[in-house]
Tab-separated table of C-alpha atoms and ligand atoms in Angstrom:
chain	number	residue	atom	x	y	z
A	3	UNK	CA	-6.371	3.072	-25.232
A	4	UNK	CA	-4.915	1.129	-22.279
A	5	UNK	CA	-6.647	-0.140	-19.694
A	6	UNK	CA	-5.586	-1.023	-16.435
A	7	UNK	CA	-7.760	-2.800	-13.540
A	8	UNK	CA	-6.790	-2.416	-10.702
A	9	UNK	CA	-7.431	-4.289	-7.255
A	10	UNK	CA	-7.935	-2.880	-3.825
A	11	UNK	CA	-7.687	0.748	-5.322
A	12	UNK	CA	-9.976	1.972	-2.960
A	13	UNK	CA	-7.285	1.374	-0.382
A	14	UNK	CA	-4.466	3.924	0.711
A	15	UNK	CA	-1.739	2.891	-1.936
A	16	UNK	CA	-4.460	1.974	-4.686
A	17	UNK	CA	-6.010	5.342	-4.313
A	18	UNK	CA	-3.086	7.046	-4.575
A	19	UNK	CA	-2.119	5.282	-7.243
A	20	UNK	CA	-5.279	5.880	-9.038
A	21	UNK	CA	-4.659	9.381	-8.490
A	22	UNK	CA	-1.248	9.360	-10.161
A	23	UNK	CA	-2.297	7.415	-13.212
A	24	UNK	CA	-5.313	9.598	-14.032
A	25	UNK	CA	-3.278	12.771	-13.402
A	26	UNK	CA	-0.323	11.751	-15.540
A	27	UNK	CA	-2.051	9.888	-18.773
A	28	UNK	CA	-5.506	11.635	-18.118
A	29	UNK	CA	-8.244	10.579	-20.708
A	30	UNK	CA	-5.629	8.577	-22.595
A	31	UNK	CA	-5.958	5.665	-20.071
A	32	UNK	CA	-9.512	3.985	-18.383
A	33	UNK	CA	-9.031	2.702	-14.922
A	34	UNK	CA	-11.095	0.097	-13.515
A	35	UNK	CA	-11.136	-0.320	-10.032
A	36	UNK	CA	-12.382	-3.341	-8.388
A	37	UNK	CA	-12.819	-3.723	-4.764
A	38	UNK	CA	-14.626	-4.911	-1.996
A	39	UNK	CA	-14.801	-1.992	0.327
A	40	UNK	CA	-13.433	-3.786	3.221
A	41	UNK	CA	-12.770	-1.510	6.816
A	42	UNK	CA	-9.685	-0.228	4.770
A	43	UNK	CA	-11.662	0.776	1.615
A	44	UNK	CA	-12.880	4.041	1.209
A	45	UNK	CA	-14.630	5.433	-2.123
A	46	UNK	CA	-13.997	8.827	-0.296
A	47	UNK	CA	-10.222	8.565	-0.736
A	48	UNK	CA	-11.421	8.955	-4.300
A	49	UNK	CA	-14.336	11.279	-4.362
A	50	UNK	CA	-12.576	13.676	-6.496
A	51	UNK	CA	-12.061	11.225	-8.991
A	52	UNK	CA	-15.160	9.535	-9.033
A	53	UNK	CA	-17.037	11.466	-12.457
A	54	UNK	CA	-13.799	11.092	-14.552
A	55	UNK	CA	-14.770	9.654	-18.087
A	56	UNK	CA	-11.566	6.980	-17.865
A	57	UNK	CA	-12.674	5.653	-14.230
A	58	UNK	CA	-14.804	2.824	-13.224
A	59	UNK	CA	-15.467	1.521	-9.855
A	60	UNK	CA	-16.915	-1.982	-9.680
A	61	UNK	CA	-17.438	-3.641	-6.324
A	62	UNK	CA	-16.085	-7.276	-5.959
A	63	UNK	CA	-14.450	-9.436	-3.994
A	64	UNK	CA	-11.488	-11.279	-5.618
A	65	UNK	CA	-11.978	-14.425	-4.158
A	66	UNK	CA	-15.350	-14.234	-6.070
A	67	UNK	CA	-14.302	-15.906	-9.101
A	68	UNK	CA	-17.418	-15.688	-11.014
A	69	UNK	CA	-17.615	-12.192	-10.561
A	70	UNK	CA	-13.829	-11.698	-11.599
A	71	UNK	CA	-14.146	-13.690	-14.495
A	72	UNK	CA	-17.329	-11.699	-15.606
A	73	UNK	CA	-14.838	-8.470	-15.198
A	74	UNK	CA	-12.603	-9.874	-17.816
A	75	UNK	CA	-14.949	-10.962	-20.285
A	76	UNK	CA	-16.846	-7.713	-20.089
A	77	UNK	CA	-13.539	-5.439	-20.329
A	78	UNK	CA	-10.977	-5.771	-22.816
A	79	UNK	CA	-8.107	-5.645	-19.763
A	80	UNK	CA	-4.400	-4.576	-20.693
A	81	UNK	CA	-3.112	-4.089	-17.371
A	82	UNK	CA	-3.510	-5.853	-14.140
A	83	UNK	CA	-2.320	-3.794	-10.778
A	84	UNK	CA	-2.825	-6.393	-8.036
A	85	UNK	CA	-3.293	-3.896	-4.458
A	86	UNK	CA	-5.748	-5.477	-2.850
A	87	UNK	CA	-4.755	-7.313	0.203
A	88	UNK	CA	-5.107	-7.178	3.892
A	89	UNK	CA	-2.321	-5.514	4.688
A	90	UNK	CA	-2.211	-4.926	9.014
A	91	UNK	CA	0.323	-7.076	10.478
A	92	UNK	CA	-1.268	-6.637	13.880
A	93	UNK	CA	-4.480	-8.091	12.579
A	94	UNK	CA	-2.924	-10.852	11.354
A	95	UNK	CA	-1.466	-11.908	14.336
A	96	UNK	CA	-5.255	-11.599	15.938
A	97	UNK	CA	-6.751	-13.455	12.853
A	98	UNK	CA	-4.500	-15.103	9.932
A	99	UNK	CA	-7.165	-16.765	8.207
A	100	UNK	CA	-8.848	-13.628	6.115
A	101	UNK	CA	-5.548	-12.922	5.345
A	102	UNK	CA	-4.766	-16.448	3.640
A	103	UNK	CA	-8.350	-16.359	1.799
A	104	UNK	CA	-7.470	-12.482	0.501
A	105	UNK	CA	-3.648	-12.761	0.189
A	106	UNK	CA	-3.372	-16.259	-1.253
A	107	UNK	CA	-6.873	-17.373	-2.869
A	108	UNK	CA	-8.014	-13.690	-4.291
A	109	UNK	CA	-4.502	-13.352	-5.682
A	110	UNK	CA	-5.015	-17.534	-7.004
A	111	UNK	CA	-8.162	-16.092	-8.663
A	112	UNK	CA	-6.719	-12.995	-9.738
A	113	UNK	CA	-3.942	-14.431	-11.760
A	114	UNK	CA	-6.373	-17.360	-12.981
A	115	UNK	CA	-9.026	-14.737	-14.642
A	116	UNK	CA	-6.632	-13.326	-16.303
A	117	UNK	CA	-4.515	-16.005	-17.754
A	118	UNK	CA	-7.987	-17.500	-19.172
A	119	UNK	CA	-8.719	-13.861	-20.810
A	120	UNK	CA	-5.167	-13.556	-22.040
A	121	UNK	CA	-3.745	-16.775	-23.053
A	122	UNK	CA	-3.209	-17.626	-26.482
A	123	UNK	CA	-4.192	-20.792	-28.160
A	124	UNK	CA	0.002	-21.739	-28.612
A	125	UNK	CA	0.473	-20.979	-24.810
A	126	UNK	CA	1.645	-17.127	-25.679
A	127	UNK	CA	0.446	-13.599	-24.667
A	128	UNK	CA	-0.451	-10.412	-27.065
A	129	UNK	CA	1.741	-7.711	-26.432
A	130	UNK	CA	1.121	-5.536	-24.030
A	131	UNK	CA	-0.540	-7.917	-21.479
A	132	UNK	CA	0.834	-7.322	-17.984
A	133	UNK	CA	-0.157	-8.855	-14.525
A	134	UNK	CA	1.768	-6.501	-11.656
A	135	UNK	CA	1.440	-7.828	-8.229
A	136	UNK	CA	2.155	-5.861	-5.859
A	137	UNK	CA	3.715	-6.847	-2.231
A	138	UNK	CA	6.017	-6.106	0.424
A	139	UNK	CA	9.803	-6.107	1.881
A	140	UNK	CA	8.053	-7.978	4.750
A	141	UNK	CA	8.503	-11.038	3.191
A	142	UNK	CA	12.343	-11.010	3.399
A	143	UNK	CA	11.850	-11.265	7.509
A	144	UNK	CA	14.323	-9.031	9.321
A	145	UNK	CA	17.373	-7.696	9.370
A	146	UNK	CA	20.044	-6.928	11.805
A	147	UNK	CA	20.150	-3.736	13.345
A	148	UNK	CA	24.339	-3.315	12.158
A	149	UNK	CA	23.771	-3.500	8.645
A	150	UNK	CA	22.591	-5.537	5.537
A	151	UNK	CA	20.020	-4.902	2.543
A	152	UNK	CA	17.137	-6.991	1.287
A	153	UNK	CA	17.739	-7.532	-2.304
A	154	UNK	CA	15.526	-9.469	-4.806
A	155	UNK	CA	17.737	-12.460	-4.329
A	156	UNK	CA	17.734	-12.685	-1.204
A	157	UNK	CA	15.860	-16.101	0.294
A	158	UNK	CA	12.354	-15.369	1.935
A	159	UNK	CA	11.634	-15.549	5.479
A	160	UNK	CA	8.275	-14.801	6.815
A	161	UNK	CA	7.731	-14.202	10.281
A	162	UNK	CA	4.081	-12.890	10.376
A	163	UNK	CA	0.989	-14.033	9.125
A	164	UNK	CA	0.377	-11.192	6.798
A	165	UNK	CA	3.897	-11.309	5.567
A	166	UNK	CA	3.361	-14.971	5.411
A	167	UNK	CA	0.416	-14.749	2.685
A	168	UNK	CA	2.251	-12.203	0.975
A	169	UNK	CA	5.496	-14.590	0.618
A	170	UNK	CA	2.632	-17.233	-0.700
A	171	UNK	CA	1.018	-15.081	-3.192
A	172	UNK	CA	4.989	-13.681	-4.392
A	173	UNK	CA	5.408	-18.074	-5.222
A	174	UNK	CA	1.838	-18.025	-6.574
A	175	UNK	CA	2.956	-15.197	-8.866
A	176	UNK	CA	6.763	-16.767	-9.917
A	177	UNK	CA	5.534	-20.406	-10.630
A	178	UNK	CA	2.748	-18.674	-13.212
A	179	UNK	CA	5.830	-17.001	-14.744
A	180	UNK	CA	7.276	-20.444	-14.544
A	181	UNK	CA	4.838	-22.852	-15.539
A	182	UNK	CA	2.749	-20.465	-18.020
A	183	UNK	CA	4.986	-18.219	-19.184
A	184	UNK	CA	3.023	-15.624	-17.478
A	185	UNK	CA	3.541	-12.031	-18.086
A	186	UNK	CA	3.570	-11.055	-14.903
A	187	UNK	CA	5.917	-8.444	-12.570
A	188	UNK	CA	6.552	-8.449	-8.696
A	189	UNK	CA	7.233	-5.648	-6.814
A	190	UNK	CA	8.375	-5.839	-2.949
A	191	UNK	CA	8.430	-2.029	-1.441
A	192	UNK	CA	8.989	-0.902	1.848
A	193	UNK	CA	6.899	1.130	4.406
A	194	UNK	CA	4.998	4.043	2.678
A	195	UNK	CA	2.927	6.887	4.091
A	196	UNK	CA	1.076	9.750	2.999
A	197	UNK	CA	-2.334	11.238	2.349
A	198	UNK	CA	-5.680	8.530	3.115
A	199	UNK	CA	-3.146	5.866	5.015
A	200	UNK	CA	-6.191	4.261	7.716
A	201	UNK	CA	-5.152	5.195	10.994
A	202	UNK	CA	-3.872	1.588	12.203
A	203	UNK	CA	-0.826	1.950	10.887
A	204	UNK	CA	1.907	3.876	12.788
A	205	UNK	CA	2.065	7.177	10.983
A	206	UNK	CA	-1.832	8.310	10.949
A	207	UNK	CA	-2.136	6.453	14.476
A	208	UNK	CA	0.572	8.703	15.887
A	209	UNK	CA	-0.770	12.356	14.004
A	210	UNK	CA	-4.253	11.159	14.637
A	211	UNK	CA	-3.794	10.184	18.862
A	212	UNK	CA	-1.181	13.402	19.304
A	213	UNK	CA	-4.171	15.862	18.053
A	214	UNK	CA	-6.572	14.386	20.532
A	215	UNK	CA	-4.467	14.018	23.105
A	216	UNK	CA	-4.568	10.393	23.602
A	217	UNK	CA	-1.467	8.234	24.169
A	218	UNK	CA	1.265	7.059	21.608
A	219	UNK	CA	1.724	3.735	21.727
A	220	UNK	CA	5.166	2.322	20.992
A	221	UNK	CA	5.473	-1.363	20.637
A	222	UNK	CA	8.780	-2.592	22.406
A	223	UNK	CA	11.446	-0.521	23.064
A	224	UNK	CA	10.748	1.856	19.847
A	225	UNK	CA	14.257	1.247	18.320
A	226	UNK	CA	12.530	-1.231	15.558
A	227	UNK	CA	13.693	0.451	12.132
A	228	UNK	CA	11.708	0.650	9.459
A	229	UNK	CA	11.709	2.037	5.437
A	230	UNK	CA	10.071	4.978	4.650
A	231	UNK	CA	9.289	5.626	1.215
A	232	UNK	CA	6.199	8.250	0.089
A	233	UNK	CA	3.352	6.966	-1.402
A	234	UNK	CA	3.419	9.146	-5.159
A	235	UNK	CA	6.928	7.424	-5.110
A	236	UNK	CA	5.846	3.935	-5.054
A	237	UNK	CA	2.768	4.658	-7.432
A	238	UNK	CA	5.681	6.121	-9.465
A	239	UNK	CA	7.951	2.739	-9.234
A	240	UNK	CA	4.799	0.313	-10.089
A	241	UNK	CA	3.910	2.624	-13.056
A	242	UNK	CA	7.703	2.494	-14.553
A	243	UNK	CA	7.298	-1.265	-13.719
A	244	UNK	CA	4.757	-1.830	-15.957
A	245	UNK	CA	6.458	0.179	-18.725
A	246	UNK	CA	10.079	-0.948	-18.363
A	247	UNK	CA	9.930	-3.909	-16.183
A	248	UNK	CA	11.208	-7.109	-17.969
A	249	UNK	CA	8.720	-9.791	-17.719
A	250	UNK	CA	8.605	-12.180	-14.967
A	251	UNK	CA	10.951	-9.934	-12.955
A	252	UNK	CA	10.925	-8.880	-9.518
A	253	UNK	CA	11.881	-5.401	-8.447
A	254	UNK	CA	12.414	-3.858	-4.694
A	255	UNK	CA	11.176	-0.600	-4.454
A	256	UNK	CA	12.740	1.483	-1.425
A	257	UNK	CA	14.409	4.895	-0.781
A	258	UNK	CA	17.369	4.117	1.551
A	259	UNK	CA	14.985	6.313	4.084
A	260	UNK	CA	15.993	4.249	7.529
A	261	UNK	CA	13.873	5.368	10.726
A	262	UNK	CA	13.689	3.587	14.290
A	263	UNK	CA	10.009	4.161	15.161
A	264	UNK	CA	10.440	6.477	18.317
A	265	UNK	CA	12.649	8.749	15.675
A	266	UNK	CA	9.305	8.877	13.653
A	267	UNK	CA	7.165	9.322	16.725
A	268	UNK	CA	9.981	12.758	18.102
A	269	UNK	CA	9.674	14.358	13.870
A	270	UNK	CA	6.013	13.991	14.245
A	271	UNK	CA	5.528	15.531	17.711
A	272	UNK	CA	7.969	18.363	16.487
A	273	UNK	CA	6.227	19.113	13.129
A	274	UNK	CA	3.142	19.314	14.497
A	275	UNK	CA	3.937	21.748	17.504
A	276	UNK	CA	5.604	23.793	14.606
A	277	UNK	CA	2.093	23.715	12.884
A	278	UNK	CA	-0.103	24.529	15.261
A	279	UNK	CA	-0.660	28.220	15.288
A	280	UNK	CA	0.478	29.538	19.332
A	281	UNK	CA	-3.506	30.160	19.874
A	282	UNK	CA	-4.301	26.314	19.680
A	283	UNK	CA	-5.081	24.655	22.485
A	284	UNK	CA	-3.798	21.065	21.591
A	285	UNK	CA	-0.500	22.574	22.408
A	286	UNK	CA	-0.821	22.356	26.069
A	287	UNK	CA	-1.048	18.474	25.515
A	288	UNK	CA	1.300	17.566	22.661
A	289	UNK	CA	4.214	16.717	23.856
A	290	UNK	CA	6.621	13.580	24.891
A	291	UNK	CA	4.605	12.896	28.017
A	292	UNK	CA	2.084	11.199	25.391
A	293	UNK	CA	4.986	8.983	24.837
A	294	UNK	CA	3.770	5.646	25.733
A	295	UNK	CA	6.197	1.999	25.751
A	296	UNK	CA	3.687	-0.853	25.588
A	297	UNK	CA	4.002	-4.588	25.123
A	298	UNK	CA	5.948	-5.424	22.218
A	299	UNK	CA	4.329	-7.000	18.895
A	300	UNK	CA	4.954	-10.725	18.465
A	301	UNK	CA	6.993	-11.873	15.954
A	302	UNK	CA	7.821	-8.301	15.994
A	303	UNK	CA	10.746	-7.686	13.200
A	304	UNK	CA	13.666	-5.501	14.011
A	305	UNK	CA	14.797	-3.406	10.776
A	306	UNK	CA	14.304	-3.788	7.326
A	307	UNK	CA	16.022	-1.959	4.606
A	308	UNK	CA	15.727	-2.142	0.747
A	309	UNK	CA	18.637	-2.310	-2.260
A	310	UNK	CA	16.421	-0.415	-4.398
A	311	UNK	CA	19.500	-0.702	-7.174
A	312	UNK	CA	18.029	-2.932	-9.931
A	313	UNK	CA	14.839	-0.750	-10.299
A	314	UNK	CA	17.336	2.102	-10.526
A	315	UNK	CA	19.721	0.492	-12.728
A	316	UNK	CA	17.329	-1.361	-15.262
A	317	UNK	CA	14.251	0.977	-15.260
A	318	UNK	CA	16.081	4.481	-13.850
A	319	UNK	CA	13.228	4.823	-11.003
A	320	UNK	CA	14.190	6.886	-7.890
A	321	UNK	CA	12.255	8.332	-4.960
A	322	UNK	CA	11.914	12.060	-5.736
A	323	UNK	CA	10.185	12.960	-2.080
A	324	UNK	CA	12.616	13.510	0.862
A	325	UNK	CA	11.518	12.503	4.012
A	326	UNK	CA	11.107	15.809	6.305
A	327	UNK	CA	9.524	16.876	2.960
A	328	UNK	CA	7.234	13.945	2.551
A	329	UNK	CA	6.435	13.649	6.764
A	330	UNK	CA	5.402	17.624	5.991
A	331	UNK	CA	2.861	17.216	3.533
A	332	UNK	CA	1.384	14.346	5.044
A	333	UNK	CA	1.098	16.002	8.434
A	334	UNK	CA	-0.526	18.980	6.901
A	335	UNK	CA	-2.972	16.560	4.911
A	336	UNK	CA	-4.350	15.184	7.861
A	337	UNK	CA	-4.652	19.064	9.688
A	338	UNK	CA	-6.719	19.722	6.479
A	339	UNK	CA	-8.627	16.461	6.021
A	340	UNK	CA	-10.146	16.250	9.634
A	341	UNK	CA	-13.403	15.599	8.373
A	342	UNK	CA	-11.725	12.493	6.693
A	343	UNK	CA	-10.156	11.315	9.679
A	344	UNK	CA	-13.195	11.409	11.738
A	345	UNK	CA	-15.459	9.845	9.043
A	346	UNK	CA	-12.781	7.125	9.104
A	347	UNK	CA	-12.524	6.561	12.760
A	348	UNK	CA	-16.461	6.541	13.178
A	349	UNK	CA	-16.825	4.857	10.528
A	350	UNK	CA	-18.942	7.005	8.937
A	351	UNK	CA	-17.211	5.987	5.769
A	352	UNK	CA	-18.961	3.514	5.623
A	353	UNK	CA	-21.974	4.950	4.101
A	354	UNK	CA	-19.989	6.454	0.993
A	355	UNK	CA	-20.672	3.813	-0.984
A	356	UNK	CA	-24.562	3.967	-0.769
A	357	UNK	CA	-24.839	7.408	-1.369
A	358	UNK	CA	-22.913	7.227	-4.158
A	359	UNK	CA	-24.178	3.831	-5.646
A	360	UNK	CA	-27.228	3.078	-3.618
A	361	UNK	CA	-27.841	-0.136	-1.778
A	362	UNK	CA	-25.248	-3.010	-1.845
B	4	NAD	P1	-5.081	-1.033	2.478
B	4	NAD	O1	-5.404	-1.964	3.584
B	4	NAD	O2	-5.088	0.439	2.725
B	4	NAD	O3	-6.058	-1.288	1.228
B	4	NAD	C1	-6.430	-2.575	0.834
B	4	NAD	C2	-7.591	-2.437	-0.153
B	4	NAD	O4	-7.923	-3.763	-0.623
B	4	NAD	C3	-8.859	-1.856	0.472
B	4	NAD	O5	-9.439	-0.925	-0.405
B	4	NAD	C4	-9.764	-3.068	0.651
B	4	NAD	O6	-11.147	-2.767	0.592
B	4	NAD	C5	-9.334	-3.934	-0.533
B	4	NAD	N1	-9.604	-5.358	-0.301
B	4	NAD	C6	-9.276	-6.087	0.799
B	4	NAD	N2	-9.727	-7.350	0.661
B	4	NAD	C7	-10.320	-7.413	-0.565
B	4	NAD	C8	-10.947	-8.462	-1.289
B	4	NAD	N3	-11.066	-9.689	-0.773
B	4	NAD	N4	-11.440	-8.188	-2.524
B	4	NAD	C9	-11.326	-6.948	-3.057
B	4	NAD	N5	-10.754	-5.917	-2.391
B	4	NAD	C10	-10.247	-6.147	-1.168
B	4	NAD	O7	-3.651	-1.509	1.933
B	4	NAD	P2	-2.431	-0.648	1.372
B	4	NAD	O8	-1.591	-0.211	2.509
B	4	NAD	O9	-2.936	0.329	0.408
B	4	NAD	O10	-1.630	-1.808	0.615
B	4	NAD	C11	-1.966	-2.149	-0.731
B	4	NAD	C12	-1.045	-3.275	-1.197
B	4	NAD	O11	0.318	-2.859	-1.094
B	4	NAD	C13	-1.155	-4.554	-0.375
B	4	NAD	O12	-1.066	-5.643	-1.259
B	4	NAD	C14	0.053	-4.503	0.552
B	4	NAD	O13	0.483	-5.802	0.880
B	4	NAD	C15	1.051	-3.789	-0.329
B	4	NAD	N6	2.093	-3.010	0.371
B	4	NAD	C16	1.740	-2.095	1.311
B	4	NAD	C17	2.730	-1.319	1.922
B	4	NAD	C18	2.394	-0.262	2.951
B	4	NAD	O14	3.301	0.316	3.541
B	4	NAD	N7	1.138	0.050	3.191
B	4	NAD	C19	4.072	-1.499	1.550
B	4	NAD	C20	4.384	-2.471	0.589
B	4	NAD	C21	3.376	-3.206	-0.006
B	5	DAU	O1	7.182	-2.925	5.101
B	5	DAU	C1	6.010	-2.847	4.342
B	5	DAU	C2	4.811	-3.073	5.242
B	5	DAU	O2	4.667	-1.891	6.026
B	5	DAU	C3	3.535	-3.362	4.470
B	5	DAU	O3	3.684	-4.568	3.778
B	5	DAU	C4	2.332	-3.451	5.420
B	5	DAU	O4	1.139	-3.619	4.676
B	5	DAU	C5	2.262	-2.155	6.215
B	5	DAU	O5	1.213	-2.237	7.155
B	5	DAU	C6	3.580	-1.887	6.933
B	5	DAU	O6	3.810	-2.864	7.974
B	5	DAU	P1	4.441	-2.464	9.399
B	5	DAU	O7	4.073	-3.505	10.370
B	5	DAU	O8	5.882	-2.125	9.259
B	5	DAU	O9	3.632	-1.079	9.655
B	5	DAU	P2	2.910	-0.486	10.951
B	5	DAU	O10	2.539	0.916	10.629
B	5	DAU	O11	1.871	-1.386	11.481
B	5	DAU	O12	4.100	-0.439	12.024
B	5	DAU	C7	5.301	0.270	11.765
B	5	DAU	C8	6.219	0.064	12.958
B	5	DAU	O13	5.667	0.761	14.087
B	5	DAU	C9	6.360	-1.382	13.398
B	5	DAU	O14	7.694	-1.602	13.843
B	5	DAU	C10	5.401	-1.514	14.563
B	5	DAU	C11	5.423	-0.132	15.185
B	5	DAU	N1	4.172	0.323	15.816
B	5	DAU	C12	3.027	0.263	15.089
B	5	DAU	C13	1.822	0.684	15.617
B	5	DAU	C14	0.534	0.587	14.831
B	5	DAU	C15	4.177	0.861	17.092
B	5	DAU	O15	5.239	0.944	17.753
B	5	DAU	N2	3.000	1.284	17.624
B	5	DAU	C16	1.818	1.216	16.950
B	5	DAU	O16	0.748	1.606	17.512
C-alpha cells in the first residue's frame, strides 16, 4: 500500500487534493497529512474526511526538523506532496521573512528528511520513492499583455517576495536532483480556484464582499490577466505527475484559461444575480456600483499564461473543467457553505482543531 505525506494539506489546494486521492484510490492508499494549521489551514476543509481508515493528520511545522524527521522514521513514506507554503503575494509584500523561513527552509528540511529516510547506501533510491514539490507560474515573472507562454524552459524572474521563495525552493529542489540524484518532480501551475480557497485571494474575496454588500476591490486598472485553472484539475495534474512524471522533471500545469481580473469580477457579479432567487434581498446591492479601482499592488505582474504542452504530451494530462462551468460550481459552493465562510472570516476556525484533537 502506498503512502503519500503530504504538506500543507489542510490548505485550499492540499485539501482538495486530499479529497481527490482518497476518492479515487480509496482504502488502497494512506494519506498523511502534516501541517501546521497556520491562518490558511483549516481541518474543517476536511471534516468529511477526517474518520477515513487511510487518513492521518499530524500537526507540524516543516521547519521543525526534529519533528519531520520523527515523521519519517515512524512512517514507511512512498510519496512526498510538498503544498505547504505561504502562498499570499500581498502578504509578502507586507512581510517577506515568514515566507523565506516556510518557502525556503521548511522546503530545505522537507527534502533533507526525506533524502536521509530514502537514500541508499550506493547513493540510489528504491523504486517508487518520489518527492513532488509543488509551486507556481509566478516564478516565471510576467508576461506581456500581446502574447507569449511560460514554458518550463523559460529563465526565472521573480518579482515578489512570495514568488521569490518559491523560485528559491524550485533551485533547492533541481540542485537535489542534481547533486543527489534525487527523485524528485516540480510542478509550476497557474491560478486555481474552487471550493475552501481563504477569502484573500481574488475569487472568494470578490463572492464573499458582493454577498455582503461591501466593496470590490480591484488593484490597478483591473486589466492584469491571470490563469485560471480549477482546483480537481491541478490535484489531477500532480497525481499523473507522480505516476508518469520522469524523474527530476519539471512540468507546467495550466489550462490556456486567460482572464483580465475585472472580466472575473463582471462573470462573478452576473452568476450570482442569476443565483439569487428574485425574493433575495442582496439583489438590491449587487451590482457594478460595488466596483471599486484602488491603488495598484507593487511589483504588481501584468499577465501570465502557461504552455501546458509537455504535461500533455509526455503524461496526456488535460484540464477537464471549463471555466463558466468551474466559476459555477464554485459560486454555488460558497452560497451553500456560508457557515464555512463565516467560521473562516471570524476565525472561528480556529477552534477546529481542539475540538477535534484537544489542546495544542
Ligand atoms: P494555502 O495558503 O491555502 O495553504 C497553505 C497550507 O500550508 C495551510 O494549510 C497552512 O497551514 C500550511 N502551512 C503554512 N506554513 C506551514 C508550515 N511552516 N508548516 C506546515 N504547514 C504550513 O495555499 P494553497 O493556495 O493551497 O497553495 C498550496 C501550494 O500550491 C503552495 O505551495 C503554493 O505556492 C502552490 N500554488 C498555489 C496556487 C494557487 O493558485 N493557490 C497556484 C500554484 C501553486
Ligand atoms: O499564479 C499562481 C499564484 O496565484 C499562486 O502561486 C499564489 O499562491 C496565488 O495566491 C495566486 O497569486 P495571485 O497574486 O495571482 O492571486 P490573487 O488572488 O491574490 O490575485 C489575483 C489577481 O487579482 C492579481 O492580479 C491581483 C488582483 N487582485 C487581488 C485581490 C486579492 C485584485 O485586483 N483585488 C484584490 O482584492
Amino acid at each position: 500500500m502506498k503512502t503519500y505525506l503530504v504538506t500543507g494539506g489542510a490548505g485550499f489546494i492540499g485539501s482538495n487534493y486530499i479529497r481527490y486521492m482518497l476518492d479515487r484510490y480509496g482504502d488502497s492508499i494512506r494519506i498523511i497529512n502534516v501541517d501546521a494549521l497556520t491562518y490558511a489551514g483549516n481541518l474543517e476543509n476536511l471534516a468529511d474526511i477526517e474518520k477515513l481508515p487511510g487518513y492521518r493528520f499530524i500537526r507540524a511545522n516543516i521547519t521543525d526538523r526534529d519533528a519531520i524527521t520523527a515523521i519519517f522514521a515512524e512512517h514507511d513514506i512512498d510519496c512526498v506532496v510538498h503544498f505547504a507554503a505561504e502562498s499570499h503575494v500581498d502578504r509578502s509584500i507586507k512581510n517577506p521573512e515568514i515566507f523565506v523561513q516556510t518557502n525556503v527552509l521548511g522546503t530545505a528540511v522537507m527534502l533533507n528528511a526525506a533524502r536521509a529516510a530514502w537514500e541508499d547506501r550506493d547513493g540510489t533510491y528504491a523504486e517508487g520513492k518520489r518527492f513532488l514539490h509543488v509551486s507556481t507560474d509566478e516564478v516565471y515573472g510576467s508576461l506581456e499583455e500581446d502574447g507569449g507562454y511560460f514554458y518550463e524552459t523559460t529563465p526565472y524572474a521573480p518579482h515578489s517576495p512570495y514568488s521569490a521563495s518559491k523560485a528559491s525552493s524550485d533551485m533547492l529542489v533541481k540542485a537535489y536532483v542534481d547533486t543527489y540524484h534525487f527523485p524528485a518532480n516540480i510542478t509550476n501551475c497557474s491560478n486555481n480556484y474552487g471550493p475552501y480557497q481563504f477569502p484573500e485571494k481574488l475569487i472568494p474575496l470578490i463572492i464573499n464582499n458582493a454577498l455582503n454588500g461591501r466593496k470590490l476591490p480591484v488593484y490597478g486598472d483591473g486589466k492584469n490577466v491571470r490563469d485560471w485553472l480549477y482546483v480537481t484539475d491541478h490535484a489531477k495534474a500532480i497525481d499523473m505527475v507522480m505516476e508518469k512524471g520522469r524523474p527530476g522533471e519539471t512540468y507546467n500545469v495550466g489550462g490556456h484559461n486567460e482572464k483580465q481580473n475585472i472580466e472575473i469580477i463582471h462573470i462573478i457579479l452576473d452568476v450570482l444575480r442569476e443565483k439569487l432567487p428574485g425574493s433575495d434581498p442582496r439583489r438590491a446591492y449587487i451590482n457594478e456600483d460595488l466596483i471599486t479601482y484602488v491603488e495598484d499592488r507593487k511589483g504588481h505582474d501584468r499577465r501570465y499564461a502557461i504552455a501546458p504542452d509537455k504535461i500533455k504530451s509526455e503524461i496526456g494530462w488535460e484540464p477537464e473543467t471549463m471555466f463558466e462551468e468551474g466559476i459555477r460550481k464554485t459560486i454555488e459552493w460558497y452560497f451553500t457553505h456560508e457557515d464555512w465562510m463565516e467560521h473562516v472570516t471570524s476565525g472561528a476556525y480556529q477552534n477546529y482543531y481542539e475540538t477535534m484533537y484537544g489542546p495544542a
